[in-house]
XYZ file of C-alpha atoms in Angstrom:
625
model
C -1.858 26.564 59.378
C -2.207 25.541 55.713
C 1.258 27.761 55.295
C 3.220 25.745 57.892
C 2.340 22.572 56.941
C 3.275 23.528 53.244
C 6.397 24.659 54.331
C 7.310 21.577 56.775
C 6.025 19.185 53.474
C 8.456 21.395 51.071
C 11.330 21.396 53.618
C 11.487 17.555 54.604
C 11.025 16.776 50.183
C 14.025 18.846 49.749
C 16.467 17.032 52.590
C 15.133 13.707 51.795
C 15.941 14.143 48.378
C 19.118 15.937 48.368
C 20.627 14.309 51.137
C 22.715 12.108 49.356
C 22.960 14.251 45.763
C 21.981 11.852 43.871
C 19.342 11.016 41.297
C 15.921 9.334 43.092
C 15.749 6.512 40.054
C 15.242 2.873 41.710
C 15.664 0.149 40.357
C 13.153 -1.731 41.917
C 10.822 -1.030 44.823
C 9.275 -2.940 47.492
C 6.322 -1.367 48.646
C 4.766 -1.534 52.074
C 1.590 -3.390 50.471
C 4.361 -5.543 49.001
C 5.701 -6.294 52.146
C 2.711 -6.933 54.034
C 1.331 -8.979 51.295
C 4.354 -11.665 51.241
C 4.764 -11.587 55.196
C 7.935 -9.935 55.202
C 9.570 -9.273 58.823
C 13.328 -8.621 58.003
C 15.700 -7.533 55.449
C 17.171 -10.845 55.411
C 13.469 -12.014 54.140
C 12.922 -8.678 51.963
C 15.665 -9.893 50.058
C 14.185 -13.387 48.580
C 12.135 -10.938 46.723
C 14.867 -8.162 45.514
C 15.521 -8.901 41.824
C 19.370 -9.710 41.367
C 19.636 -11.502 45.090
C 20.472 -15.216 45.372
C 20.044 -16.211 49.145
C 20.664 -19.751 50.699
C 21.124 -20.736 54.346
C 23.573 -23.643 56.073
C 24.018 -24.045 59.377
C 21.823 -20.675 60.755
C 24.007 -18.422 58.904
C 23.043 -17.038 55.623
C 24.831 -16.769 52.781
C 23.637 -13.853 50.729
C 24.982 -12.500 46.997
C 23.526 -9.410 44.839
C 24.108 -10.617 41.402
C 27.918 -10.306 40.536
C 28.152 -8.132 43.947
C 29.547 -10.114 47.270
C 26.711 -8.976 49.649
C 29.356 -7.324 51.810
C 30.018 -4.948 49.030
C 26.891 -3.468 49.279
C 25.520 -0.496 51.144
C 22.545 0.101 53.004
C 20.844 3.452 54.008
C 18.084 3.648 56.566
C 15.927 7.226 55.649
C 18.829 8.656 53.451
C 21.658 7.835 56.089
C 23.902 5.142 56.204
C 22.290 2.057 58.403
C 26.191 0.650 58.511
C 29.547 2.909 58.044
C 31.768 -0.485 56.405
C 30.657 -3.912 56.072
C 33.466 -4.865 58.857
C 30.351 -5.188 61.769
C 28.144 -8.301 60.565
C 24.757 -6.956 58.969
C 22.939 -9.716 60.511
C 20.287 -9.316 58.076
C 17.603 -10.222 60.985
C 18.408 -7.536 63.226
C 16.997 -5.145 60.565
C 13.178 -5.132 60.656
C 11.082 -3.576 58.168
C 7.800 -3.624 59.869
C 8.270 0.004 60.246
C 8.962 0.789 56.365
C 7.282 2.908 53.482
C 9.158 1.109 50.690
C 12.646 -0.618 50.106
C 14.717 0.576 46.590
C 17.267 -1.408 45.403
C 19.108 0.860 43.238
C 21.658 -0.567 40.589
C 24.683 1.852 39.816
C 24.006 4.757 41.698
C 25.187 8.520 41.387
C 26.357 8.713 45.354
C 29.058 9.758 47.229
C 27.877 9.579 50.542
C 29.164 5.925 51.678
C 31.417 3.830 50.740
C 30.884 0.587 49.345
C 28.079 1.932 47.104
C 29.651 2.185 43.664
C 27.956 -0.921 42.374
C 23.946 -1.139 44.118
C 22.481 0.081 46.998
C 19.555 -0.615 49.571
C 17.419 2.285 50.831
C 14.756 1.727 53.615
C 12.100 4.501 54.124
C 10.270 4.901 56.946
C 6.749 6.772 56.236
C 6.442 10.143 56.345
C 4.627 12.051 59.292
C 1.306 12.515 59.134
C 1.004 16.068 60.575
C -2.052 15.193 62.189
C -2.936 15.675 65.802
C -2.939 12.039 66.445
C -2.861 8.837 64.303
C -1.550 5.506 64.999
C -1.587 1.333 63.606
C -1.734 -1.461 65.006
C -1.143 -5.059 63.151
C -0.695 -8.567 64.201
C 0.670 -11.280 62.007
C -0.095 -15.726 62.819
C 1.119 -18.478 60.606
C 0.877 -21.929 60.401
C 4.406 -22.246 60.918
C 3.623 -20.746 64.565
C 5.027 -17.502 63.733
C 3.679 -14.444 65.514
C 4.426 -10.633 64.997
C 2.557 -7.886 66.519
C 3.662 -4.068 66.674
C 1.914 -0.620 67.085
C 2.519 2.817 66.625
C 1.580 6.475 67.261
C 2.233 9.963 65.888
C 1.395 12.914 67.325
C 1.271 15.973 66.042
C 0.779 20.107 66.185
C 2.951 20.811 63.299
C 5.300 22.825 65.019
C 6.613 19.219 67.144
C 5.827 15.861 66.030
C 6.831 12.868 67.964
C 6.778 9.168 66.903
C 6.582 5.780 69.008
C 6.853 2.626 67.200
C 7.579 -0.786 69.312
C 7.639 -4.271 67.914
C 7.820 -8.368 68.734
C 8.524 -10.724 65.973
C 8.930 -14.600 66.652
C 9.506 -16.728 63.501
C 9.967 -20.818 64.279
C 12.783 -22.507 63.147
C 13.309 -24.524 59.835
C 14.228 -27.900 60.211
C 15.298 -30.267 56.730
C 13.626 -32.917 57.465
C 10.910 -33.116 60.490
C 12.708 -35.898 62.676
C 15.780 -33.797 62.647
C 16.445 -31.815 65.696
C 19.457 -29.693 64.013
C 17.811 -26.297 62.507
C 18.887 -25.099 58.783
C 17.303 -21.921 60.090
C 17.329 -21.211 63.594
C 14.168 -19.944 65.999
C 14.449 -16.010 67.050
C 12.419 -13.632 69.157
C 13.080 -10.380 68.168
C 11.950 -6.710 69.723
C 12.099 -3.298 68.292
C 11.915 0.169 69.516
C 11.826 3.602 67.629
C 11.439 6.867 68.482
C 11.586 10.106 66.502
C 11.011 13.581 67.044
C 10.815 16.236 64.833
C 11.188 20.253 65.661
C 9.912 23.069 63.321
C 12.072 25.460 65.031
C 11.777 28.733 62.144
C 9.636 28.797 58.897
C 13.368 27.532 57.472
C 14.733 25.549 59.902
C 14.161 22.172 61.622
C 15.542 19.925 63.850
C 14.813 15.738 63.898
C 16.147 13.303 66.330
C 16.153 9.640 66.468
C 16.192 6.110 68.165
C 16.769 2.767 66.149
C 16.826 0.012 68.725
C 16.822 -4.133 68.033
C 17.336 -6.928 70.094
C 17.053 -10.413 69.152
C 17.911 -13.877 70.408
C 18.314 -17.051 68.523
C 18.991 -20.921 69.621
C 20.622 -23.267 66.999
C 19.522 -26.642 67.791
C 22.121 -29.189 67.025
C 21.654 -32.751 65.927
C 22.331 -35.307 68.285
C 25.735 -36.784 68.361
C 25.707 -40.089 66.806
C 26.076 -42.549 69.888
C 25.529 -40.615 72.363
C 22.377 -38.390 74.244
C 23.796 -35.418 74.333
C 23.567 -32.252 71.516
C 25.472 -29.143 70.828
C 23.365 -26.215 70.759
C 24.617 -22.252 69.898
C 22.796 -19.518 71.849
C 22.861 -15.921 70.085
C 21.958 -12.824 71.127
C 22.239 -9.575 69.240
C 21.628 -6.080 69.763
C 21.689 -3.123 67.702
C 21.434 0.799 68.811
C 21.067 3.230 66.345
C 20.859 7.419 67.379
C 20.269 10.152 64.464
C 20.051 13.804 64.108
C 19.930 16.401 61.473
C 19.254 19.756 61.510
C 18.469 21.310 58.476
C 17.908 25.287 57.240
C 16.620 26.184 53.864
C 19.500 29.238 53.464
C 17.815 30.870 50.376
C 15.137 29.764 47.743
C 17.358 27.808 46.608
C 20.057 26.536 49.023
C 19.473 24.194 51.803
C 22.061 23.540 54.807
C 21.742 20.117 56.609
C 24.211 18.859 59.170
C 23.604 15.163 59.911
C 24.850 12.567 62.331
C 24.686 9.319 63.452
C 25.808 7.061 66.659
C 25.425 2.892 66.158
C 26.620 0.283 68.234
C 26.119 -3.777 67.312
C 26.841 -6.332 69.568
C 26.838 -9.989 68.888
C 27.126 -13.294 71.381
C 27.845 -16.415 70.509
C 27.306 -19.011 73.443
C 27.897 -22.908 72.440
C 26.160 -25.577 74.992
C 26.785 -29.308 75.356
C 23.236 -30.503 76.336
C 22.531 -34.265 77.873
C 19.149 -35.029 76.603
C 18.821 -38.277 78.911
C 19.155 -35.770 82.007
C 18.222 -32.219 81.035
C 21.949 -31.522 82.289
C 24.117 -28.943 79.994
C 27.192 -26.500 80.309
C 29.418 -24.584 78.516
C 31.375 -26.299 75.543
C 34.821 -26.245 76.549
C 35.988 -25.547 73.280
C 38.419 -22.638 71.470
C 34.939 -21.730 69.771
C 32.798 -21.903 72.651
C 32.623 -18.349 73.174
C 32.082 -15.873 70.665
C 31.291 -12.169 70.529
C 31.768 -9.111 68.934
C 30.915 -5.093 69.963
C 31.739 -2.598 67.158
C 30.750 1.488 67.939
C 30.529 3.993 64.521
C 30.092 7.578 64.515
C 29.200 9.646 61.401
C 28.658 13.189 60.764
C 28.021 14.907 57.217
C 27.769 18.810 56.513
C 25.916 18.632 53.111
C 25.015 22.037 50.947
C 23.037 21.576 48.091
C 21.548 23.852 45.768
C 18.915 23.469 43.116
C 18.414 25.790 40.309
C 16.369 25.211 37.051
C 19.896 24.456 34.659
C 22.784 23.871 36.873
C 22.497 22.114 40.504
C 25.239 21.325 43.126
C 26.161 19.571 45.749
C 29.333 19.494 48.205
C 29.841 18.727 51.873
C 32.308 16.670 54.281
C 32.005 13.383 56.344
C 33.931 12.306 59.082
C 33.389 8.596 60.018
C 34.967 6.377 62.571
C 34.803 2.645 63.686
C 36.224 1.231 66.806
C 35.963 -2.576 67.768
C 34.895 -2.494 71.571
C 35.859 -6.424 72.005
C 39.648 -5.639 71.045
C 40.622 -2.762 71.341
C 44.117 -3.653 70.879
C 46.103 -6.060 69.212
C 49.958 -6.044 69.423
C 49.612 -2.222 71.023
C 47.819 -1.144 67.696
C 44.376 0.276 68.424
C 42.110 -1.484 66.056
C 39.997 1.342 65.270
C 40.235 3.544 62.191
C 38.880 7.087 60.630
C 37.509 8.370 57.785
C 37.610 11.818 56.618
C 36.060 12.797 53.279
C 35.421 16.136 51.032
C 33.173 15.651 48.100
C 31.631 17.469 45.671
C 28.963 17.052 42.865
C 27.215 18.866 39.957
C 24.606 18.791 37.179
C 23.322 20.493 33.918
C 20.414 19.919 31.771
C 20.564 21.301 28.654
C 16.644 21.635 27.668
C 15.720 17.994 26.422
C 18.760 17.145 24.904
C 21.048 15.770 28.009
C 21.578 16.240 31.062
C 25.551 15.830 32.615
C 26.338 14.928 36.429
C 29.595 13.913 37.797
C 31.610 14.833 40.443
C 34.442 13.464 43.167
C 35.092 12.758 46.999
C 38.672 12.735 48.363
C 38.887 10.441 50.855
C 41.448 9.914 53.513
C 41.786 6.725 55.701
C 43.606 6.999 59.025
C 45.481 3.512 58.245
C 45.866 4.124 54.693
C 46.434 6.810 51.716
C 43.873 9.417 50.228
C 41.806 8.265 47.553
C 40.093 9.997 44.780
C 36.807 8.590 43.772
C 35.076 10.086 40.889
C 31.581 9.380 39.486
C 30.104 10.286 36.039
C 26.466 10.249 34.642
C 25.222 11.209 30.782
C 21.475 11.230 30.801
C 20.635 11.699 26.805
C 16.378 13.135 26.365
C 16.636 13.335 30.240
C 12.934 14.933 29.425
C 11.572 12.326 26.897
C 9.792 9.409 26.774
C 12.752 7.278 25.620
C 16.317 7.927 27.124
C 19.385 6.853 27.201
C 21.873 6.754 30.149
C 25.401 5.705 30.636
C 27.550 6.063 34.433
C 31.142 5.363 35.693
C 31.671 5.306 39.834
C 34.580 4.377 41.097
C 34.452 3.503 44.849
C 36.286 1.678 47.918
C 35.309 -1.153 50.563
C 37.473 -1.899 53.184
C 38.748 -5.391 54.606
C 36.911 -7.119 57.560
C 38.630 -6.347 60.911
C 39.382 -9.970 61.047
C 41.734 -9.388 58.175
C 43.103 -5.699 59.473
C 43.882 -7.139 62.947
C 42.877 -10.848 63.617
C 44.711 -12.978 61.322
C 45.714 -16.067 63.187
C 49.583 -17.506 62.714
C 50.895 -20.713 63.509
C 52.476 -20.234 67.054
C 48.946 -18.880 68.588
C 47.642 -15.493 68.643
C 47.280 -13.103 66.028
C 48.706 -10.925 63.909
C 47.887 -7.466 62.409
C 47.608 -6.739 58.683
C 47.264 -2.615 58.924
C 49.226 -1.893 55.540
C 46.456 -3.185 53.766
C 44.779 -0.985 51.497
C 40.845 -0.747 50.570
C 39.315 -2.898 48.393
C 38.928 -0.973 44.618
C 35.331 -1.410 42.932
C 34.515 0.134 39.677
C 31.148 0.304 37.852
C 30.026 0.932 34.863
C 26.284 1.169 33.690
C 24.405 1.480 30.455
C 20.467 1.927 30.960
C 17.911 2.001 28.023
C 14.945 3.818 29.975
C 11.095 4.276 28.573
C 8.206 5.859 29.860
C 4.880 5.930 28.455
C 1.107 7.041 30.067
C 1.076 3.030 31.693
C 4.230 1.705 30.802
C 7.968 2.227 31.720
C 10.448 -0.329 30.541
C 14.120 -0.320 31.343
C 16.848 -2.157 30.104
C 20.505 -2.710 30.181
C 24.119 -3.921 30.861
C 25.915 -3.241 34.450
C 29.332 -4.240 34.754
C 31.649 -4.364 38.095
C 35.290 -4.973 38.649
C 36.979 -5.625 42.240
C 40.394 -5.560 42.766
C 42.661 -5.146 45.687
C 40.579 -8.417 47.423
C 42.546 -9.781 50.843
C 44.210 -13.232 50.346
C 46.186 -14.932 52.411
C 49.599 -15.359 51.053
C 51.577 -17.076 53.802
C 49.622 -18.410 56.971
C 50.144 -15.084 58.773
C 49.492 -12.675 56.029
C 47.419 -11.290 54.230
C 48.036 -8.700 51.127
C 45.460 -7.402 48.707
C 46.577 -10.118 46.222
C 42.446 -11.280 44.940
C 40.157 -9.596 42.200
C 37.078 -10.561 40.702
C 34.883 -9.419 37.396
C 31.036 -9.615 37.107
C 28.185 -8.229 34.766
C 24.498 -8.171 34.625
C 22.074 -7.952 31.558
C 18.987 -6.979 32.566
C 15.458 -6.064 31.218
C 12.097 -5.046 33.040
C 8.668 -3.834 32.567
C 5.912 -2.154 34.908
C 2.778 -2.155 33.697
C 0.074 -0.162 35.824
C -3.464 1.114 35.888
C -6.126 1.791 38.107
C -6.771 -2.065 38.881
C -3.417 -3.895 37.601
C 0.334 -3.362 38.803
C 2.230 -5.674 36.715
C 6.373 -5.941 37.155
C 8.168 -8.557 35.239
C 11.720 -8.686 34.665
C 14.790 -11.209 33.238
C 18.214 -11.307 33.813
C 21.725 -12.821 33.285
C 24.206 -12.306 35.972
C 27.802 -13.627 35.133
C 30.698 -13.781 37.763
C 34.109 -14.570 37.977
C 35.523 -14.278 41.608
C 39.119 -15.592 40.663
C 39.733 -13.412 38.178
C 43.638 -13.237 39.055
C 43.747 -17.398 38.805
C 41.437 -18.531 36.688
C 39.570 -17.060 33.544
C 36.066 -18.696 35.029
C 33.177 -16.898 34.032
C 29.671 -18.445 35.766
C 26.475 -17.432 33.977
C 23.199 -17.435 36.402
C 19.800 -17.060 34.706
C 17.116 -15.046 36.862
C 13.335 -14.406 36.648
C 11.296 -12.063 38.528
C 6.848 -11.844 38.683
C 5.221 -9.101 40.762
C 1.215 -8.913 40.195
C -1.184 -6.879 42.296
C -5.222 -7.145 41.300
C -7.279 -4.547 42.569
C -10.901 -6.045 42.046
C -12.688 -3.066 40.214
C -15.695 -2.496 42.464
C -14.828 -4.004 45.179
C -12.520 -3.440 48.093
C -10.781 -7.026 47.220
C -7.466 -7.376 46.051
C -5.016 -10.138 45.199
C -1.067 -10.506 44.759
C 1.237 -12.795 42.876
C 5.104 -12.982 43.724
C 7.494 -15.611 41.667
C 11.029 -15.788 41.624
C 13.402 -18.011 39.967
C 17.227 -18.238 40.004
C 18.613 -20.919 37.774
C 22.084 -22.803 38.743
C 24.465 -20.265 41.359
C 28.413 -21.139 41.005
C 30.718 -19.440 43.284
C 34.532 -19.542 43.021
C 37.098 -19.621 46.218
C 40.655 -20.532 46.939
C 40.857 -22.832 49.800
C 44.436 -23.695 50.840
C 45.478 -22.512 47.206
C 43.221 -24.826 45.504
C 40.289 -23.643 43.784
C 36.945 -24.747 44.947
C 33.849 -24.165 43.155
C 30.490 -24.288 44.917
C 26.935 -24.522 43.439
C 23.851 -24.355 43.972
C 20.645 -25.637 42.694
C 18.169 -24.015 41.081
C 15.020 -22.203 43.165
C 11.736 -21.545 42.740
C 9.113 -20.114 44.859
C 5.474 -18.539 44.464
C 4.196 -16.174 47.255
C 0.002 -16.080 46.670
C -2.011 -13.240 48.856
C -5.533 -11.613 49.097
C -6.652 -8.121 51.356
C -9.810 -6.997 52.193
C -10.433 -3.288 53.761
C -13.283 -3.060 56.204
C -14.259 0.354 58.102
C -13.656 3.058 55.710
C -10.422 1.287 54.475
C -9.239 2.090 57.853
C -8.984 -2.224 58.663
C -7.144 -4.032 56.768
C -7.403 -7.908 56.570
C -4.842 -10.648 54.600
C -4.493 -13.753 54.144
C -1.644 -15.454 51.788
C 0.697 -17.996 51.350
C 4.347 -18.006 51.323
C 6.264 -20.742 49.496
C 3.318 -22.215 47.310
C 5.383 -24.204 45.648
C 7.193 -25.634 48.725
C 10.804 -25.654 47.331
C 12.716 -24.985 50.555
C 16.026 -27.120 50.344
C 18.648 -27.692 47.460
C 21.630 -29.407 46.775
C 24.843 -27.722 46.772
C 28.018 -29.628 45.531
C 31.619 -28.951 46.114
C 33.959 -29.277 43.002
C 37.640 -28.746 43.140
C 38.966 -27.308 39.599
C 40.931 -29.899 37.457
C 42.688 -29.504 34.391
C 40.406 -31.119 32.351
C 37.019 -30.832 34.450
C 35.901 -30.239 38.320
C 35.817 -32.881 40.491
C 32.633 -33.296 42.480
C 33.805 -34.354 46.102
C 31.066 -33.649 48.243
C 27.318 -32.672 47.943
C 24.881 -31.569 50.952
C 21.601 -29.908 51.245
C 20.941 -25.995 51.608
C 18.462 -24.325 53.189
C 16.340 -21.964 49.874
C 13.729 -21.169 51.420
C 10.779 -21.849 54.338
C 8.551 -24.458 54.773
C 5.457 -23.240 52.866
C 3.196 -21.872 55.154
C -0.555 -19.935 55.458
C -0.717 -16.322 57.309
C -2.888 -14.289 58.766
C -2.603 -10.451 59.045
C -4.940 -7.438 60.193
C -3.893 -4.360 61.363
C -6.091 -1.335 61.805
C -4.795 2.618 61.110
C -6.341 5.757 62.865
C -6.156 8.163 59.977
């Protein structure tokens, strides 16, 4: 028995690593404990606490930037697959719960080839590995003073040769409202529910099969201020859904080859419903509005034949992809089918030379079934790879595509729309230079990552669009974890500059950004105490409205997240209470300037949603180990 589960262990280490070919180094990592300890429910949330994230919300719709990275530029893997194909479909940050996670790393410049839109940082979410246990299961439930309440549960069973997995979920989180006699939300009310499923088959000593279900479904009312005058409101019903199947089946060809052919099925759906409400009568109905009805259904496949091998000097890595994404609302527009394929052969390889360096690089050749091939290479020097101190530079070039709205949707003058299908991808290149050491307590890294996007969709006349933008950005950066048996300490600094108008004006925004992680283990005691703080100075953001430049900004945030846990029955109960928003920063300003010749012009300024109201929570949850 001690055999198989040694060789089940080995085999699922070597396809979650090797699955993308690509070096395992995060950036950052949010841990489980880190997530239960600052009452995190979604990514949306997960992402307040991400180093190198600014996050504010207007209107129930966030607005969400990675440094010098547009948020739609970056990818996001679920267990070593992509969670998205493009960043066409709406993320919806919401409808992605973590309650179900190991860890979340954010990893700055990575060595992939898997996905595009990775070149410049990455998200990985990592569901916990199986127990191989004849039975085990958790339970937790999560109350706030804001009236939020989560509860979910799982179970695992287990005879090594099958293991199946049940998780379900319910998360409600109440609105946030700027000021308390307002009835229009900043951030609307939602109710969401999860289901996941996974099985896993050990069909040889060298071969296994694992299947799986990612299921969310979550509704959301934003409340609308009453109409000055009048009774009556104008509320927005949404309701979301996301369905997620997964497979991979995996064989370990020689001691040091592994096969694994993986695929994936998702399908998001999105409705917008907008209500005119009489408050005097309890009457409502539809608005009768162009915008009163919205929705969107998008279906992408994926499938990936990956061989890897790993030897002690020289390691490679080559496959194929085939990806497709179809919009289920329109499937036409102007008798072109607004769907599109991907098909991709890639290839990647690395050799350490003792402790000296090691070298990785490698290419994909990707062909788009509305546009051209493209050849993106990647490039990694790793000097000391096996020393304490090392030094490590990277080049990736990689591709994002344009929003179907752009491809297909572009509205002209006369009505309808029209289709933009000569567009080409969007062109983002990275470069990355990391100082990296590691001591017995202590690793520090440090450096400069710098991105360039070209190729952006702008509208040139008011029924076309042509990949006439680009943009610039850099981050300097500089962290430290500190940890021992008691202490976990994670501090880190950084600058992030941007300039989203590269092509009109030379405007370079600076954005200062600190970062505070403490967990306290009380020595002797089962008692232990956490410390999250975040600031993000001034946030300017360039865009061309009707060919004049605007420039937005946003005030500076700050936040403190305070928590203490106590184990009870053999660490198997868990209790914690904390408190999310200490400080109670949740709204700031955010002016409008229009770009003079001499200075901008301030011509509006309104209120932004940061962060929640500060609130106290409760969580226990109790594991059968």
């Amino acid at each position: 028995m001690k055999i198989f589960r040694y060789i089940q262990t080995a085999l699922w280490t070597i396809i979650v690593s090797t699955c993308l070919g690509q070096d395992t180094s995060a950036f950052f990592v949010l841990s489980a404990e880190d997530i239960r300890y600052n009452n995190i429910k979604n990514l949306e949330e997960a992402l307040d606490l991400l180093p190198t994230f600014h996050q504010y919300h207007l209107d129930n719709q966030s607005f969400t930037s990675g440094g010098s990275i547009k948020n739609e530029y970056i990818a996001i893997f679920k267990n070593d697959l992509p969670y998205l194909l493009d960043q066409n479909t709406p993320y919806d940050l919401r409808g992605i719960p973590v309650w179900d996670l190991s860890r979340i790393e954010l990893r700055i410049a990575p060595s992939t080839y898997s996905a595009k839109n990775a070149g410049t940082m990455a998200i990985f979410l990592y569901t916990a590995d199986y127990q191989n246990k004849p039975i085990s299961a958790q339970a937790s439930l999560t109350n706030s003073s804001a009236n939020d309440f989560h509860i979910n549960s799982s179970i695992e069973l287990s005879n090594l040769i099958h293991t199946a997995r049940l998780g379900i979920n319910r998360s409600f989180s109440a609105a946030q409202y700027e000021q308390l006699t307002d009835r229009g939300t900043a951030i609307s009310a939602y109710e969401r529910y999860d289901l996941n499923a996974s099985y896993s088959y050990k069909i040889l000593k060298s071969v296994g099969l694992t299947v799986a279900l990612d299921n969310s479904f979550y509704k959301s009312v934003q409340r609308g201020e009453v109409i000055e005058g009048t009774a009556r409101v104008r509320d927005v019903n949404q309701s979301f859904a996301r369905n997620r199947i997964l497979g991979s089946l995996e064989t370990a060809l020689s001691k040091n080859h592994t096969l694994v052919l993986s695929t994936m099925w998702h399908r998001a759906k999105n409705n917008l419903n907008t209500l005119d409400k009489d408050l005097s009568n309890g009457s409502k109905q539809s608005h009768l509005g162009s915008d009163a009805q919205t929705s969107s259904n998008f279906a992408q496949s994926y499938m990936q034949l990956l061989l890897t091998s790993e030897n002690r000097k020289l390691n490679y890595t080559m496959g194929l992809e085939l990806s497709s994404i179809k919009d289920n609302e329109y499937p036409t527009i102007n008798a072109i089918q607004s769907t599109y394929s991907d098909y991709t052969a890639f290839g990647s390889f690395s050799y350490q030379l003792q402790r000296t360096f090691r070298l990785e690089g490698g290419a994909k050749l990707l062909t788009n079934s509305l546009a051209n091939s493209y050849l993106l290479p990647h490039a990694k020097v790793t000097l000391a790879p096996k020393n304490d101190l090392q030094l490590v530079a990277s080049y990736q070039k990689s591709i994002a595509y344009s929003a179907f709205s752009n491809l297909f949707y572009t509205p002209i003058l006369n009505g309808g729309m029209q289709s933009n299908i000569l567009l080409k991808p969007i062109d983002i290149s990275t470069l990355s230079v990391r100082l990296l050491v590691s001591k017995k307590s202590v690793d520090i890294h440090s450096g400069l990552l710098y991105n360039s996007v070209r190729g952006i969709p702008r509208p040139i006349t008011n029924d076309k669009v042509q990949n006439a933008g680009s943009s610039t950005g850099n981050t300097t950066y500089a962290g430290l974890t500190f940890k021992n048996d008691w202490l976990k300490l994670r501090p880190s600094v950084m600058l992030h500059g941007t300039n989203q108008l590269k092509d009109t004006a030379n405007l370079t925004y600076f954005t200062p950004e600190a970062n505070l992680y403490v967990h306290i283990k009380i020595p002797n005691s089962r008692l232990a105490v956490s410390v999250t703080g975040r600031y993000i100075g001034k946030h300017s953001t360039l865009a061309l409205e009707n060919d004049v430049i605007t420039i937005y900004q946003q005030g500076k945030t700050r936040y403190i997240n305070l928590a203490a846990s106590h184990t009870f029955a053999k660490d198997r109960m868990n209790l914690v209470f904390g408190m999310t928003n200490a400080n109670n920063q949740t709204f700031v300003s955010n002016q409008r300037f229009i770009l003079q010749d001499i200075e901008p012009l301030l011509t509006s300024e309104t209120r932004v949603a940061a962060a929640r109201d500060r609130a106290f929570f409760f969580n226990v949850s109790y594991v059968i180990k």
